[in-house]
JSON list of C-alpha atoms in Angstrom, two decimals:
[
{"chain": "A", "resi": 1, "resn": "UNK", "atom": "CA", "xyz": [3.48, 30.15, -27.00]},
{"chain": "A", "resi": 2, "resn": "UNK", "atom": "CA", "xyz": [6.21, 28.30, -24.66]},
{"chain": "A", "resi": 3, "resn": "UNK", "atom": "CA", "xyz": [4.88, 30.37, -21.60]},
{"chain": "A", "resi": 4, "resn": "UNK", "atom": "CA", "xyz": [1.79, 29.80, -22.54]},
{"chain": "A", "resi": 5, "resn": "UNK", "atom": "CA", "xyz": [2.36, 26.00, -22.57]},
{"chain": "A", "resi": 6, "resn": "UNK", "atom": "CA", "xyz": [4.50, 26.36, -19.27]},
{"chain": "A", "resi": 7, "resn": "UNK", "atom": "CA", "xyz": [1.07, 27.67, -17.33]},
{"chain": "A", "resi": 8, "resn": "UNK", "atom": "CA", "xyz": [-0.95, 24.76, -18.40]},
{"chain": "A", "resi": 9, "resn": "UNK", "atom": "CA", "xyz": [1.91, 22.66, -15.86]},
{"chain": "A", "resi": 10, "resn": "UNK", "atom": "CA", "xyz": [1.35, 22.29, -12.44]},
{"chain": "A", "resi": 11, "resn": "UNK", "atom": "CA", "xyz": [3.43, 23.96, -10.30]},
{"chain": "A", "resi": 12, "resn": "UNK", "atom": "CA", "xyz": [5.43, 22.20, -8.23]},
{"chain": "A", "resi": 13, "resn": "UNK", "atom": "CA", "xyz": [3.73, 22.96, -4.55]},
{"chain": "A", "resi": 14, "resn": "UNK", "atom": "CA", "xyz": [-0.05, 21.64, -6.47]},
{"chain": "A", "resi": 15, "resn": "UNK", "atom": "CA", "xyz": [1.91, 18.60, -7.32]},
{"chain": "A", "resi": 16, "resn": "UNK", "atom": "CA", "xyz": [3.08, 18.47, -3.62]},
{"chain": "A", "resi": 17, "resn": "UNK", "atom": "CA", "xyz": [-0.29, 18.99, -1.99]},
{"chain": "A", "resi": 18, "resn": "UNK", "atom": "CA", "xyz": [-2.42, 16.73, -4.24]},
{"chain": "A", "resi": 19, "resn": "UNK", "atom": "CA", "xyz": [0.20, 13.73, -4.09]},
{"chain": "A", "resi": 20, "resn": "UNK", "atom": "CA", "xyz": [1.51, 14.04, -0.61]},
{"chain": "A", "resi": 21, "resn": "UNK", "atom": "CA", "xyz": [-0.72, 12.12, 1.47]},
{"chain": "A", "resi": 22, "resn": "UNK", "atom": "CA", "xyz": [-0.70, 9.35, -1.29]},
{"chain": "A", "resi": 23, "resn": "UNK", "atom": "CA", "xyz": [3.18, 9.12, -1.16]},
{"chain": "A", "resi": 24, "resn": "UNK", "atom": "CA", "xyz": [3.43, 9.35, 2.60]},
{"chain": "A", "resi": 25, "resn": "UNK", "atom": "CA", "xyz": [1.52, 5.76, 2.69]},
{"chain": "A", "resi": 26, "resn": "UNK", "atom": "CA", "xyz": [4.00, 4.28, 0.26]},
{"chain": "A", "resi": 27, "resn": "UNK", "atom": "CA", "xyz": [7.42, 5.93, 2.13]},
{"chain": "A", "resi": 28, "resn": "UNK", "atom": "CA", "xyz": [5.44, 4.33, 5.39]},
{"chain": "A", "resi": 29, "resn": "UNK", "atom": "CA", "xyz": [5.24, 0.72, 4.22]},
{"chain": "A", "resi": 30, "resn": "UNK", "atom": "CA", "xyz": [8.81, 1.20, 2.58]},
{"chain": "A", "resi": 31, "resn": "UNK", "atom": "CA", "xyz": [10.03, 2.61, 6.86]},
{"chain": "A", "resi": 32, "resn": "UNK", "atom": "CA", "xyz": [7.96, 0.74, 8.87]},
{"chain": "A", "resi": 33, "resn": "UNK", "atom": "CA", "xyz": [7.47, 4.21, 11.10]},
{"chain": "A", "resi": 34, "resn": "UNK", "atom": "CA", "xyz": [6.37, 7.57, 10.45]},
{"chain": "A", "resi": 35, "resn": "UNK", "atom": "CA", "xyz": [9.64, 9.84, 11.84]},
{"chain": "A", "resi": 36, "resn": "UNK", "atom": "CA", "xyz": [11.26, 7.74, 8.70]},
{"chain": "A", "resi": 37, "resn": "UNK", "atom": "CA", "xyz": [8.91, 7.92, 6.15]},
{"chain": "A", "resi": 38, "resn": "UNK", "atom": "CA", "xyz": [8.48, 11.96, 6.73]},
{"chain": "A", "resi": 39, "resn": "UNK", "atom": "CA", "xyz": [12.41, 12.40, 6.28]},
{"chain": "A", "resi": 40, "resn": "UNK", "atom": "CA", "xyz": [12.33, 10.21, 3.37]},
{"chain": "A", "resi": 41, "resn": "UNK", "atom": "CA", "xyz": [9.40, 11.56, 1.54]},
{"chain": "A", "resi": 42, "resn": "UNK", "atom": "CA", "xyz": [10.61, 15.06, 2.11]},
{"chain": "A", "resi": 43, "resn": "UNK", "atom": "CA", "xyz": [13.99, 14.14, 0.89]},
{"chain": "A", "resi": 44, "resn": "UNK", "atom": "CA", "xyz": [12.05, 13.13, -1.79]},
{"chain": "A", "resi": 45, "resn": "UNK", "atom": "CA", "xyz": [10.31, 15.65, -2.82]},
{"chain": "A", "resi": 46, "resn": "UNK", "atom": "CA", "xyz": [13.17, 18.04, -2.02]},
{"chain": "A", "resi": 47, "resn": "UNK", "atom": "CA", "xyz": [15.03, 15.91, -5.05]},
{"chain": "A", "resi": 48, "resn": "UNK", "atom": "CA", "xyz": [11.87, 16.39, -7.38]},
{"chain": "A", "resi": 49, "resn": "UNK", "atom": "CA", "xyz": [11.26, 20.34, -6.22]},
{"chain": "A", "resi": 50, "resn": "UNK", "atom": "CA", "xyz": [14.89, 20.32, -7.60]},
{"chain": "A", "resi": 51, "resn": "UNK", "atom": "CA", "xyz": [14.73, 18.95, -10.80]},
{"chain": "A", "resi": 52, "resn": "UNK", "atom": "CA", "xyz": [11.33, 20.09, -11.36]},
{"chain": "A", "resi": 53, "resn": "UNK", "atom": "CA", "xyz": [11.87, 22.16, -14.40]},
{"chain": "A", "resi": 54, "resn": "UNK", "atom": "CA", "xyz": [13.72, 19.15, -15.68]},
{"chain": "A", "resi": 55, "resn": "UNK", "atom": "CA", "xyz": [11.15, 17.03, -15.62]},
{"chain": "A", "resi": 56, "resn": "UNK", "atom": "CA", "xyz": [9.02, 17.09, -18.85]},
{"chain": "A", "resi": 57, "resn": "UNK", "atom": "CA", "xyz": [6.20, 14.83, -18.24]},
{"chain": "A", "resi": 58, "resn": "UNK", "atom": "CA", "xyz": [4.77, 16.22, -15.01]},
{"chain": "A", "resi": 59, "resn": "UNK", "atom": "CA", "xyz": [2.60, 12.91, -15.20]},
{"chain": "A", "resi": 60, "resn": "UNK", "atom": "CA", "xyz": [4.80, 10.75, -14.09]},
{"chain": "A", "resi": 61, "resn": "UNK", "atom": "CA", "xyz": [5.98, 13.13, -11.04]},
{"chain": "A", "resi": 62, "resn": "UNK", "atom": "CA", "xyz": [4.92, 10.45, -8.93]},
{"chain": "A", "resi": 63, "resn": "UNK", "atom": "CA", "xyz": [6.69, 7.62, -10.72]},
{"chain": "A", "resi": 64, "resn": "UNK", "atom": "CA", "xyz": [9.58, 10.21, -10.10]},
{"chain": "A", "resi": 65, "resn": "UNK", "atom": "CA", "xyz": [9.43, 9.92, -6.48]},
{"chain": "A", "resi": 66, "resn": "UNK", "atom": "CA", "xyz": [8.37, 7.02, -6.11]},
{"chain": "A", "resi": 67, "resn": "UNK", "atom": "CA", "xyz": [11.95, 6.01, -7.38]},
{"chain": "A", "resi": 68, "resn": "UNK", "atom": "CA", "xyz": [13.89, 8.18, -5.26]},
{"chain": "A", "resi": 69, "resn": "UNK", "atom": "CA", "xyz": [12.18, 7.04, -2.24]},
{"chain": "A", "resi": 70, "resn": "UNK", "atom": "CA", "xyz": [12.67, 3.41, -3.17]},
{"chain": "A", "resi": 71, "resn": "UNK", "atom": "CA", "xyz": [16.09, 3.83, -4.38]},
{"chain": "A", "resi": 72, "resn": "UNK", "atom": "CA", "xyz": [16.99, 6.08, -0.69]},
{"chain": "A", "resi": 73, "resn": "UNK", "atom": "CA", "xyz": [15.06, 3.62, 0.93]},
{"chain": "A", "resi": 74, "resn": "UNK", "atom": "CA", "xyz": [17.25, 0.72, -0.34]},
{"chain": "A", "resi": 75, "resn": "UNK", "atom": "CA", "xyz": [20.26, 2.55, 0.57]},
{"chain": "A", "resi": 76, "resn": "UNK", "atom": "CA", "xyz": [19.23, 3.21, 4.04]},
{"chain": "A", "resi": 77, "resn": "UNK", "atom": "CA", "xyz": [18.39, -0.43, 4.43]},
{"chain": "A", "resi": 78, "resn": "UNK", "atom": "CA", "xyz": [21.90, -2.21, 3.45]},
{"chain": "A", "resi": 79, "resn": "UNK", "atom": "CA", "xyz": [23.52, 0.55, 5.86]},
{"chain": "A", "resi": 80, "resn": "UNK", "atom": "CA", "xyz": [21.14, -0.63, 8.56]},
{"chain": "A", "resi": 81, "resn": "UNK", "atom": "CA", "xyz": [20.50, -4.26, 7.75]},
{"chain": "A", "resi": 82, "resn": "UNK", "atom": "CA", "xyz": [17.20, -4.98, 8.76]},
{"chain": "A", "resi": 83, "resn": "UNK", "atom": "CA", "xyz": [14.41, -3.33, 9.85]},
{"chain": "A", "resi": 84, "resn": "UNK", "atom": "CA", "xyz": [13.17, -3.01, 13.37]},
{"chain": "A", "resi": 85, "resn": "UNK", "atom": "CA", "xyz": [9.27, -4.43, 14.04]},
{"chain": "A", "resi": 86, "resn": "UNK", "atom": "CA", "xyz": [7.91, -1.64, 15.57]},
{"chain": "A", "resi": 87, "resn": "UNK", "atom": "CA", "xyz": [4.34, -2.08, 17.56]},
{"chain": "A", "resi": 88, "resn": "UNK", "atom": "CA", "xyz": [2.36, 0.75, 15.41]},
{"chain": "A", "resi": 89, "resn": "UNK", "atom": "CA", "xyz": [0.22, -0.69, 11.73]},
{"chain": "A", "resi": 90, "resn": "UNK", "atom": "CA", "xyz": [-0.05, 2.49, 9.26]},
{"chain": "A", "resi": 91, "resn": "UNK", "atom": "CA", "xyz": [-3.56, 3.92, 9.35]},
{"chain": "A", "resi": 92, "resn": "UNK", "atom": "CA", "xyz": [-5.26, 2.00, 6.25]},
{"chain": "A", "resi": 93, "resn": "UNK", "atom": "CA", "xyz": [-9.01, 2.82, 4.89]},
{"chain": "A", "resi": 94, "resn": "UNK", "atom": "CA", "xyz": [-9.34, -1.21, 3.85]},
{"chain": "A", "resi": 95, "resn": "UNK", "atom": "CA", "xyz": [-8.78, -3.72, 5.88]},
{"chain": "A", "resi": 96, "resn": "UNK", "atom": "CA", "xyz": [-7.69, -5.99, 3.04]},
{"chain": "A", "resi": 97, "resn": "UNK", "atom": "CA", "xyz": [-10.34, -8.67, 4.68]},
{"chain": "A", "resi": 98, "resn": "UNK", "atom": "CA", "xyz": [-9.06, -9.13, 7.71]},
{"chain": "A", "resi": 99, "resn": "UNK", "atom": "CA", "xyz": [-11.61, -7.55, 10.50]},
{"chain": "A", "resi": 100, "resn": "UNK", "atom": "CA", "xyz": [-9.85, -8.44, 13.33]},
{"chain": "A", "resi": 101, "resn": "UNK", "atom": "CA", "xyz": [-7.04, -5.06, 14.30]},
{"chain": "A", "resi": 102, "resn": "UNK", "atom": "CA", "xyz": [-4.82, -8.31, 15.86]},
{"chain": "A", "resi": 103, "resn": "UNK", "atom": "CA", "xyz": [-4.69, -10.11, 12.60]},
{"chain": "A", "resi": 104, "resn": "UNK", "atom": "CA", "xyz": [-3.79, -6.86, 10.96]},
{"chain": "A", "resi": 105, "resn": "UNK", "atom": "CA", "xyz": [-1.18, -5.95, 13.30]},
{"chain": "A", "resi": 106, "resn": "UNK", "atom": "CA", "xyz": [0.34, -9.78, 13.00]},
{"chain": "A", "resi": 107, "resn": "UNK", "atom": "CA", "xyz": [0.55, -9.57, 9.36]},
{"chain": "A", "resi": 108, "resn": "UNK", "atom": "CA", "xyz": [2.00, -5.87, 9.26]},
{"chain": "A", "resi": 109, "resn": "UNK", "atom": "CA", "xyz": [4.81, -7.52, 11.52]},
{"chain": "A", "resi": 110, "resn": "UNK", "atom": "CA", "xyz": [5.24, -10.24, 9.22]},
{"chain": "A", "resi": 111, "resn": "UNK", "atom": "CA", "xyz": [5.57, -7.83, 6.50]},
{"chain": "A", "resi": 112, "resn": "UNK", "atom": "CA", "xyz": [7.99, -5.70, 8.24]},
{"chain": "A", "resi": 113, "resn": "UNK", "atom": "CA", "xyz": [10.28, -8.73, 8.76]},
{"chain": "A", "resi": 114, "resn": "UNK", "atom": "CA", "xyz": [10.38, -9.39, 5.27]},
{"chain": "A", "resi": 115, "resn": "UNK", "atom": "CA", "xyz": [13.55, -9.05, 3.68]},
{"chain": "A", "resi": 116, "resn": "UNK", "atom": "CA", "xyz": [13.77, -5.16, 1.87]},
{"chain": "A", "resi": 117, "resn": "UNK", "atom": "CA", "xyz": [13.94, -6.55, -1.30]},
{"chain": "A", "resi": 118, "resn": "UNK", "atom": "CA", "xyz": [10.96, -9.18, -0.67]},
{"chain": "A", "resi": 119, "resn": "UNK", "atom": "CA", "xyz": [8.98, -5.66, 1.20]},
{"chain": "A", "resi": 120, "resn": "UNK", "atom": "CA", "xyz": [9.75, -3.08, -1.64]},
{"chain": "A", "resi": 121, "resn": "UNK", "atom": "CA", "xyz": [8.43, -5.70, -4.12]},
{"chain": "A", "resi": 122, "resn": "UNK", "atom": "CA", "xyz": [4.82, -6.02, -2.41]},
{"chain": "A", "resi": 123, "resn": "UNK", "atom": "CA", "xyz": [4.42, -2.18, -1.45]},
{"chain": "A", "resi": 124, "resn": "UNK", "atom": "CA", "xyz": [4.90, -1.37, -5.76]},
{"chain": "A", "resi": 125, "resn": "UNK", "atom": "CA", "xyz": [3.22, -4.42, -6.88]},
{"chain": "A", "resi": 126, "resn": "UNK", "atom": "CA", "xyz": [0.73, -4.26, -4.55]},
{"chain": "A", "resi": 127, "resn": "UNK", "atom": "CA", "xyz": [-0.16, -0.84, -3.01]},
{"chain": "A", "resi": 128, "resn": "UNK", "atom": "CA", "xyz": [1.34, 1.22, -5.29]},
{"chain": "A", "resi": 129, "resn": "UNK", "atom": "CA", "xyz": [-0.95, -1.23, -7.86]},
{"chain": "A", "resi": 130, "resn": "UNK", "atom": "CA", "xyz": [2.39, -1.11, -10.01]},
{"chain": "A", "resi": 131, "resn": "UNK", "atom": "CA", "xyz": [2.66, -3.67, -12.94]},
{"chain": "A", "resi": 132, "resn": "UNK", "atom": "CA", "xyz": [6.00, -6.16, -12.88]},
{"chain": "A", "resi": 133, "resn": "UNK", "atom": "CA", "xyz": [7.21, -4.07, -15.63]},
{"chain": "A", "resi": 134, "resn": "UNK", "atom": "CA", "xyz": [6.79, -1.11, -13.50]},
{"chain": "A", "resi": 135, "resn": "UNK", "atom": "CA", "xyz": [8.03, -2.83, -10.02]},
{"chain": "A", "resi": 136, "resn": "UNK", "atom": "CA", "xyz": [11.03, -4.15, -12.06]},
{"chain": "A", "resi": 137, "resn": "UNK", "atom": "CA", "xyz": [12.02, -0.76, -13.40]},
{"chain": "A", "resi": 138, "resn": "UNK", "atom": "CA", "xyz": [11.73, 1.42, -9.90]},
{"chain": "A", "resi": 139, "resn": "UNK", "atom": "CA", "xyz": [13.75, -1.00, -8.13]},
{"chain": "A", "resi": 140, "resn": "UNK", "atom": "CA", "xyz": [16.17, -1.33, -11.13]},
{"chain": "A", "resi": 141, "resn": "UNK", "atom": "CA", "xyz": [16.02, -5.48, -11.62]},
{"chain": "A", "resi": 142, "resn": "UNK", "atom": "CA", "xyz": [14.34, -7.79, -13.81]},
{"chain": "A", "resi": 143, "resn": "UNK", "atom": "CA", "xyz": [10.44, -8.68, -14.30]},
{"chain": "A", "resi": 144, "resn": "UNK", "atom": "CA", "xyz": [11.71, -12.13, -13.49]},
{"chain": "A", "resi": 145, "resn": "UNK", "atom": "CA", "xyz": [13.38, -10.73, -10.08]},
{"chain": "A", "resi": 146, "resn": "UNK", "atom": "CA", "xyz": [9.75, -9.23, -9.45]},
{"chain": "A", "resi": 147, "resn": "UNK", "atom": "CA", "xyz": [7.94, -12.18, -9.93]},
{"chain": "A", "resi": 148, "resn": "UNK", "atom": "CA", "xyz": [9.98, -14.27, -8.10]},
{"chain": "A", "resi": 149, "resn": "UNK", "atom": "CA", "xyz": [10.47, -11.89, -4.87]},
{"chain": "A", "resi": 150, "resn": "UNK", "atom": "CA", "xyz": [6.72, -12.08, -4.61]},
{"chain": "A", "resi": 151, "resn": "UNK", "atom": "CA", "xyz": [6.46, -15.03, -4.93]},
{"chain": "A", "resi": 152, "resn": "UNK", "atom": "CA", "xyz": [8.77, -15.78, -1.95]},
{"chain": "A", "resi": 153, "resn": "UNK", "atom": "CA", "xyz": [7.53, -13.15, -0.23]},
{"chain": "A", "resi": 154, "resn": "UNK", "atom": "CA", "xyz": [3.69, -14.21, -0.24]},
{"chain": "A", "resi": 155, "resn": "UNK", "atom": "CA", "xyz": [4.78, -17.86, 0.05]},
{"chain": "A", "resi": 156, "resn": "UNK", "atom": "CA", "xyz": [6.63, -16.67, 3.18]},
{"chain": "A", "resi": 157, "resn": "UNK", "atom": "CA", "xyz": [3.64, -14.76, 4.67]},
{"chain": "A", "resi": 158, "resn": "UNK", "atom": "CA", "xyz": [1.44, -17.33, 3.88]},
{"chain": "A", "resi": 159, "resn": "UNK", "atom": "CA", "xyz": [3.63, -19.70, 5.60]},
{"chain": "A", "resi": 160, "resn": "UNK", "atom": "CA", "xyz": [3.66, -17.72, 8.65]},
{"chain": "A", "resi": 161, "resn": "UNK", "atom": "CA", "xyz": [0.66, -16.85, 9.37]},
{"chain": "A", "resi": 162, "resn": "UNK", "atom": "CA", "xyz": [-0.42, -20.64, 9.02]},
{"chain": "A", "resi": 163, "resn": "UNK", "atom": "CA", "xyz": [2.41, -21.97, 11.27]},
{"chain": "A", "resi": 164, "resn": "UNK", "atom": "CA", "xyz": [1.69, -19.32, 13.97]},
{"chain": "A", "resi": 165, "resn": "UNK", "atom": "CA", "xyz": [-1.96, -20.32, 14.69]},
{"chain": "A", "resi": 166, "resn": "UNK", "atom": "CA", "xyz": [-0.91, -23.97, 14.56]},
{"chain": "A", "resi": 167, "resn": "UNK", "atom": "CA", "xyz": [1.42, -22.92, 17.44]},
{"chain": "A", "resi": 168, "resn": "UNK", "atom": "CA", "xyz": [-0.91, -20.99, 19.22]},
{"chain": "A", "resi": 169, "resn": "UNK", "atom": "CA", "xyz": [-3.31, -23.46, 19.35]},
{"chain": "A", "resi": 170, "resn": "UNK", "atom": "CA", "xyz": [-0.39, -26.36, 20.58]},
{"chain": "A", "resi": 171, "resn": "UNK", "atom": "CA", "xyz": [0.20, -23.92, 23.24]},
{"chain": "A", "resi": 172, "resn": "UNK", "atom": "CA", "xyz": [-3.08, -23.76, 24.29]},
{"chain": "A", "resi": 173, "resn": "UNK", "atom": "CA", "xyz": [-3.69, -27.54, 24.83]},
{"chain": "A", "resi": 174, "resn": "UNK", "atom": "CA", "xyz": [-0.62, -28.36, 26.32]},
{"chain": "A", "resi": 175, "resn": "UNK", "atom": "CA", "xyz": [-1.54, -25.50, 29.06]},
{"chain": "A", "resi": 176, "resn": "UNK", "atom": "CA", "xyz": [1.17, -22.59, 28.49]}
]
C-alpha cells in the first residue's frame, strides 16, 4: 500500500521540469542577472533533489525552494553588499502597464537598487503573488517587517520615478 502511495508522488525530475522555468524568473529578480540566478536555482534544486524523500508534502516543493533560494540569496547579498545595476530587464510576458521598453528598463533599475531586504519583499509579495504571512515566513521576519519593507520600498520607487522626470524635464529647459 506504501509503494503504492509512493507512485502517486512526483518524481523529483517532473517536479524539476514543470517548475523550472517558473523558479528561474523568481531566482532572476532575486540576482539581477541570469549567470546568478542559474547557479542559485540549481543550488537550489540540488538542496531539494537532496532532501526529496524528506519532503512529505510534494505541494509545497516550490515553497521549498523558494526558501532556499531566498535564504542563499540573502547570504550572498550581505557578503557582497549591494547589488550591481546591470543594463539587461528579465524577459516578462506583462508589461505591468508600462508600454514603453525605457520605462521598463528605468524601473527594473530602480528595483535593482533597492535595498535586498526592500527587493526580496516585492519579488514574494508581488511576483511570487505570496501573502504577508507567506513573505514573512520565507524570509524568516515578521508580517509587520513585510508590510513595512513594502511599504518603503514602493514609496521609494514611487518617489523615484517621479523625481527623475521632474529632472529630466529641468534639464531639458535649461538646455543640457
Amino acid at each position: 500500500m506504501a509503494k503504492e502511495a509512493s507512485r502517486d508522488e512526483p518524481e523529483f525530475g517532473d517536479f524539476m521540469r514543470a517548475r523550472w522555468q517558473h523558479l528561474f524568473g523568481t531566482a532572476y529578480l532575486l540576482t539581477g542577472n541570469r549567470e546568478d540566478a542559474e547557479e542559485l536555482l540549481q543550488d537550489a534544486m540540488a538542496r531539494t533533489c537532496a532532501r526529496w524523500d524528506s519532503i512529505r508534502d510534494k505541494a509545497a516543493a516550490d515553497a521549498y525552494v523558494r526558501r532556499t533560494m531566498t535564504h542563499q540569496a540573502m547570504r550572498g547579498w550581505r557578503r557582497r553588499g549591494r547589488e550591481r545595476v546591470t543594463d539587461t530587464v528579465p524577459d516578462t510576458g506583462h508589461d505591468g502597464g508600462l508600454h514603453d521598453r525605457e520605462q521598463q528598463i528605468v524601473l527594473w533599475e530602480r528595483i535593482h537598487r533597492l535595498p535586498p531586504r526592500m527587493r526580496a519583499v516585492l519579488v514574494l509579495r508581488y511576483f511570487e503573488d505570496l501573502t504577508e504571512a507567506q513573505t514573512a515566513e520565507e524570509l524568516s521576519c515578521s508580517v509587520g517587517t513585510v508590510k513595512s519593507q513594502a511599504h518603503r520600498a514602493l514609496a521609494k520607487l514611487r518617489d523615484d520615478l517621479v523625481v527623475e522626470p521632474a529632472l529630466a524635464a529641468i534639464s531639458v529647459c535649461k538646455g543640457e
